[in-house]
Every structure is written in C-alpha cells, then in structure tokens.
Amino acid sequence: NAGVTQTPKFQVLKTGQSMTLQCAQDMNHEYMSWYRQDPGMGLRLIHYSVGAGITDQGEVPNGYNVSRSTTEDFPLRLLSAAPSQTSVYFCASSYLSPGGNEQFFGPGTRLTVL
Amino acid sequence: AQSVAQPEDQVNVAEGNPLTVKCTYSVSGNPYLFWYVQYPNRGLQFLLKYITGDNLVKGSYGFEAEFNKSQTSFHLKKPSALVSDSALYFCAVRGVESGGFKTIFGAGTRLFVKA
C-alpha cells in the first residue's frame, strides 16, 4: 500500500512552459485534492474532485487545470508557467463524506519557475 | 467564507512543559476541525479531528485539542512536550460551504521544543 504518490519530486520550468504534476493513490479514495504551500500562507486549495469525471475549483484555481478519468489518478496541469507558481504542491486524498474524513497527503512536488 | 487563523507564527517551549498551539475559525454551520503536522521535507500527517460530541478530542502522539464553540477555537495541546514534537502544525476547517468538500488551512505554527 503506497498511499499517495507524487511525481516528480522536483521540477524547474521556464516561464511559459507547461507541465503536468502526477498524483496517484491506491486507497480507493473518492475525494482527491491539490494544494500549494507557500511560506506564511499555509496550504491553499487549487482544485478538488469527488469522483471520476467530477472536479471543482478551490481557492486559487487560475493557471491550473485538472481532470479525473480514474479513481486512482488526479493530475494537475500548469498551462503556461509563471514565476508566481513557484511553490510546493501537495496532493491529498480521503474517503468521501462531506466534512468528516481526514486527508492523506503525498510527499509533495517542489516547483521552481524561472 | 470559511477561514482559519493561527495567531502565532512560532511557539517555543521547554521539553517536559505543556504546550498549546492556538487556532480560531470562521465557518457557516457546524465546523469539522482538523490538526495536521508537517515534518521537514514531508507531506502533512493527520493528528486529530473534531466532528461532533465530546469537546475534548484525543489524537496521535499524545496530542489533544479542545473545541470551544462560543470562542470558535480549537487549540492543540500536549501535557508534556518532547523535542521530537518540533514541527510545523496546521489547523484546518471544513464547513457546509461547497457541500463540505473544501478544507481551508491556517498559515501554520512552527513549534520549537528546546531540550
């Protein structure tokens, strides 16, 4: 049981480049989410999904795109990278029930945009 | 809108002393409250949660938290701190907004336990 896995661990992009951050979980969790962590700002929700084919926006969705074709995978796409997207990105998953379930987090992807 | 405030950027305690990490929240409806801990270069780990019932919640590693509805607070506590408790702690809340599927995190409080 690998839990939540993320790839890559580190990435450096140039402004304007696009890329996909991968996230997978093997716990059959319906709910998956993406956060970014910036110093002094905690974690901010980018996008989330309550099941395959269903996604919704979080607090800071601009510049990011997601899709959920399977229960296991929830990739995050940066359409045109900007320096403001330099951050640490975390994927998380949980069983689905409004409110009550704690999330399991991946190890994170550290992204630098030059 | 949902929000969480952690008023202290850093908390310093001596090993063996009690510790408190503060959290206040604002949410519509009944809150679901969580504490997570982050060790260096790691993802977040769940510590404890309040859903309903007893206002004192016990969690992992000897931590507990007290839910106070009138003060809209959910402070994290431990009777006797360990050096290994040094980490970054996050309070989080879910309310009825967006069907209860959005978790909002505080900015985090760094706990430093001195030997």
Coordinates of C-alpha atoms in Angstrom, one line a residue:
Chain A
N1 CA 0.0 0.0 0.0
A2 CA 1.9 3.0 -1.3
G3 CA -0.7 5.6 -0.2
V4 CA -0.5 8.9 -2.1
T5 CA 2.4 9.2 -4.6
Q6 CA 3.5 12.3 -6.5
T7 CA 5.9 12.7 -9.4
P8 CA 8.2 14.4 -9.9
K9 CA 9.7 15.4 -6.6
F10 CA 11.5 18.5 -8.0
Q11 CA 11.0 20.4 -11.2
V12 CA 12.4 23.6 -12.8
L13 CA 10.5 25.3 -15.6
K14 CA 11.0 28.4 -17.6
T15 CA 8.2 31.0 -17.8
G16 CA 5.6 29.9 -20.4
Q17 CA 6.4 26.2 -20.3
S18 CA 3.6 23.7 -19.5
M19 CA 3.8 20.6 -17.4
T20 CA 1.8 18.0 -15.5
L21 CA 2.2 17.1 -11.9
Q22 CA 1.2 13.5 -11.3
C23 CA -0.7 12.2 -8.3
A24 CA -1.9 8.7 -7.7
Q25 CA -3.5 6.9 -4.7
D26 CA -4.1 3.2 -4.1
M27 CA -6.6 3.5 -1.2
N28 CA -9.7 3.7 -3.4
H29 CA -10.5 7.2 -2.1
E30 CA -13.2 9.0 -3.9
Y31 CA -12.0 12.5 -2.9
M32 CA -8.7 14.0 -4.2
S33 CA -7.4 17.5 -4.0
W34 CA -4.4 19.7 -4.9
Y35 CA -2.8 22.3 -2.6
R36 CA 0.0 24.7 -2.9
Q37 CA 2.1 25.6 0.1
D38 CA 3.8 29.0 0.3
P39 CA 5.7 30.4 3.3
G40 CA 3.4 32.2 5.7
M41 CA 0.3 31.3 3.8
G42 CA -0.3 27.7 4.7
L43 CA -1.9 25.4 2.2
R44 CA -4.3 26.8 -0.3
L45 CA -6.7 24.6 -2.2
I46 CA -6.3 24.7 -6.0
H47 CA -8.8 22.1 -7.3
Y48 CA -10.6 19.1 -5.9
S49 CA -12.5 16.1 -7.2
V50 CA -15.3 14.0 -5.6
G51 CA -15.0 11.2 -8.1
A52 CA -14.1 10.2 -11.6
G53 CA -15.3 12.8 -14.0
I54 CA -16.2 15.4 -11.3
T55 CA -13.9 18.3 -10.5
D56 CA -14.3 21.7 -8.9
Q57 CA -12.3 24.8 -8.2
G58 CA -10.7 25.7 -4.9
E59 CA -9.3 29.0 -3.6
V60 CA -6.6 29.6 -6.2
P61 CA -7.5 27.7 -9.4
N62 CA -6.3 30.3 -12.0
G63 CA -3.4 28.9 -14.2
Y64 CA -4.1 25.3 -13.3
N65 CA -6.2 22.6 -14.9
V66 CA -7.3 19.2 -13.6
S67 CA -9.2 16.1 -14.8
R68 CA -10.1 12.9 -13.1
S69 CA -10.6 10.0 -15.5
T70 CA -10.0 7.3 -12.9
T71 CA -10.4 6.9 -9.2
E72 CA -6.7 6.5 -8.7
D73 CA -5.2 9.4 -10.6
F74 CA -5.6 13.2 -10.4
P75 CA -3.0 15.1 -12.5
L76 CA -2.5 18.8 -12.2
R77 CA -1.6 20.7 -15.3
L78 CA 0.2 24.1 -15.4
L79 CA -0.9 25.6 -18.7
S80 CA 1.7 28.4 -19.0
A81 CA 4.0 28.5 -16.0
A82 CA 4.7 31.8 -14.3
P83 CA 7.1 32.7 -11.5
S84 CA 4.2 33.2 -9.2
Q85 CA 3.5 29.4 -9.4
T86 CA 6.9 28.7 -7.8
S87 CA 5.7 26.7 -4.8
V88 CA 5.5 23.2 -3.2
Y89 CA 2.5 21.3 -4.4
F90 CA 0.7 18.6 -2.4
C91 CA -1.8 16.1 -3.5
A92 CA -4.2 14.6 -0.9
S93 CA -7.0 12.0 -0.8
S94 CA -9.7 10.8 1.5
Y95 CA -12.9 8.8 1.6
L96 CA -15.9 10.8 0.6
S97 CA -18.2 12.2 3.1
P98 CA -18.9 15.9 3.5
G99 CA -16.8 17.2 6.3
G100 CA -15.7 14.3 8.3
N101 CA -12.8 12.5 6.8
E102 CA -9.1 13.3 7.3
Q103 CA -6.9 13.6 4.2
F104 CA -3.8 11.6 3.3
F105 CA -1.1 13.7 1.8
G106 CA 1.6 12.9 -0.8
P107 CA 5.3 13.9 -0.2
G108 CA 5.0 17.0 -2.4
T109 CA 6.5 18.4 -5.6
R110 CA 8.8 21.4 -5.3
L111 CA 8.4 23.5 -8.4
T112 CA 10.5 26.5 -9.4
V113 CA 9.6 28.7 -12.4
L114 CA 12.3 30.9 -13.7
Chain B
A1 CA -16.5 32.4 3.7
Q2 CA -14.5 29.8 5.7
S3 CA -11.3 30.9 7.4
V4 CA -8.8 29.8 9.9
A5 CA -6.4 31.9 12.0
Q6 CA -3.3 30.7 13.7
P7 CA -2.2 33.8 15.6
E8 CA 1.3 32.6 16.4
D9 CA 4.0 32.1 13.8
Q10 CA 6.1 30.2 16.3
V11 CA 5.7 28.7 19.7
N12 CA 8.7 27.9 21.9
V13 CA 8.5 25.6 24.9
A14 CA 10.9 23.6 27.0
E15 CA 10.9 19.9 26.9
G16 CA 8.6 18.5 29.6
N17 CA 6.5 21.6 29.7
P18 CA 2.9 21.7 28.4
L19 CA 2.3 23.2 25.0
T20 CA -0.6 25.0 23.3
V21 CA -0.9 25.9 19.7
K22 CA -3.8 28.2 19.0
C23 CA -6.4 28.1 16.3
T24 CA -9.6 30.1 15.7
Y25 CA -12.0 29.6 12.8
S26 CA -15.0 31.1 11.0
V27 CA -17.4 28.8 9.1
S28 CA -21.0 28.5 8.2
G29 CA -22.9 25.8 10.0
N30 CA -21.2 23.2 12.2
P31 CA -17.5 23.0 11.8
Y32 CA -15.4 20.0 11.1
L33 CA -11.9 20.8 12.5
F34 CA -8.6 19.1 12.0
W35 CA -5.0 19.3 13.1
Y36 CA -2.1 18.2 10.9
V37 CA 1.6 18.1 11.5
Q38 CA 4.4 18.6 8.9
Y39 CA 8.0 17.5 9.5
P40 CA 10.8 18.9 7.3
N41 CA 10.5 18.0 3.6
R42 CA 7.5 15.8 4.2
G43 CA 3.8 15.9 3.5
L44 CA 1.2 16.6 6.1
Q45 CA 0.2 13.9 8.6
F46 CA -3.2 13.8 10.4
L47 CA -3.2 14.3 14.1
L48 CA -6.8 14.6 15.2
K49 CA -10.2 15.9 14.3
Y50 CA -13.4 17.2 15.8
I51 CA -16.7 16.2 14.1
T52 CA -19.2 16.2 16.9
G53 CA -19.6 15.1 20.5
D54 CA -17.1 15.5 23.3
N55 CA -15.3 18.9 23.1
L56 CA -12.0 17.3 24.1
V57 CA -10.5 15.3 21.3
K58 CA -7.5 13.0 21.7
G59 CA -5.2 12.2 18.9
S60 CA -1.9 10.8 17.9
Y61 CA 1.4 11.1 19.8
G62 CA -0.3 12.3 23.0
F63 CA -1.9 15.4 21.4
E64 CA -5.3 16.6 22.2
A65 CA -7.5 19.6 21.2
E66 CA -10.4 21.4 22.8
F67 CA -13.3 22.6 20.8
N68 CA -14.9 25.8 22.1
K69 CA -17.9 26.8 20.1
S70 CA -18.5 30.1 21.9
Q71 CA -14.9 31.2 21.2
T72 CA -14.8 29.5 17.8
S73 CA -11.5 28.0 18.8
F74 CA -9.8 24.6 18.5
H75 CA -6.5 24.8 20.4
L76 CA -4.0 22.0 20.2
K77 CA -2.4 20.8 23.5
K78 CA 0.0 18.4 24.9
P79 CA 0.7 17.9 28.6
S80 CA 4.5 17.3 28.2
A81 CA 6.4 18.4 25.1
L82 CA 9.1 16.3 23.5
V83 CA 12.0 17.6 21.3
S84 CA 10.6 15.3 18.6
D85 CA 7.4 17.4 18.6
S86 CA 9.2 20.2 16.9
A87 CA 7.5 20.6 13.6
L88 CA 5.0 22.8 11.6
Y89 CA 1.4 22.5 12.8
F90 CA -1.6 23.3 10.7
C91 CA -5.2 23.8 11.8
A92 CA -7.9 23.2 9.1
V93 CA -11.7 23.6 8.9
R94 CA -14.5 22.3 6.7
G95 CA -18.0 23.8 6.8
V96 CA -21.1 23.4 4.8
E97 CA -19.8 25.7 2.0
S98 CA -19.4 23.7 -1.2
G99 CA -21.1 20.7 0.3
G100 CA -18.4 20.3 2.9
F101 CA -15.7 19.4 0.4
K102 CA -13.4 22.4 0.8
T103 CA -10.8 22.2 3.5
I104 CA -9.3 25.6 4.5
F105 CA -5.9 25.6 6.2
G106 CA -4.4 28.1 8.6
A107 CA -1.0 29.6 7.8
G108 CA 0.7 27.2 10.2
T109 CA 2.6 27.5 13.6
R110 CA 6.1 26.3 14.0
L111 CA 6.6 24.6 17.3
F112 CA 10.1 24.5 18.7
V113 CA 10.8 22.3 21.7
K114 CA 14.1 23.0 23.5
A115 CA 15.9 20.3 25.4

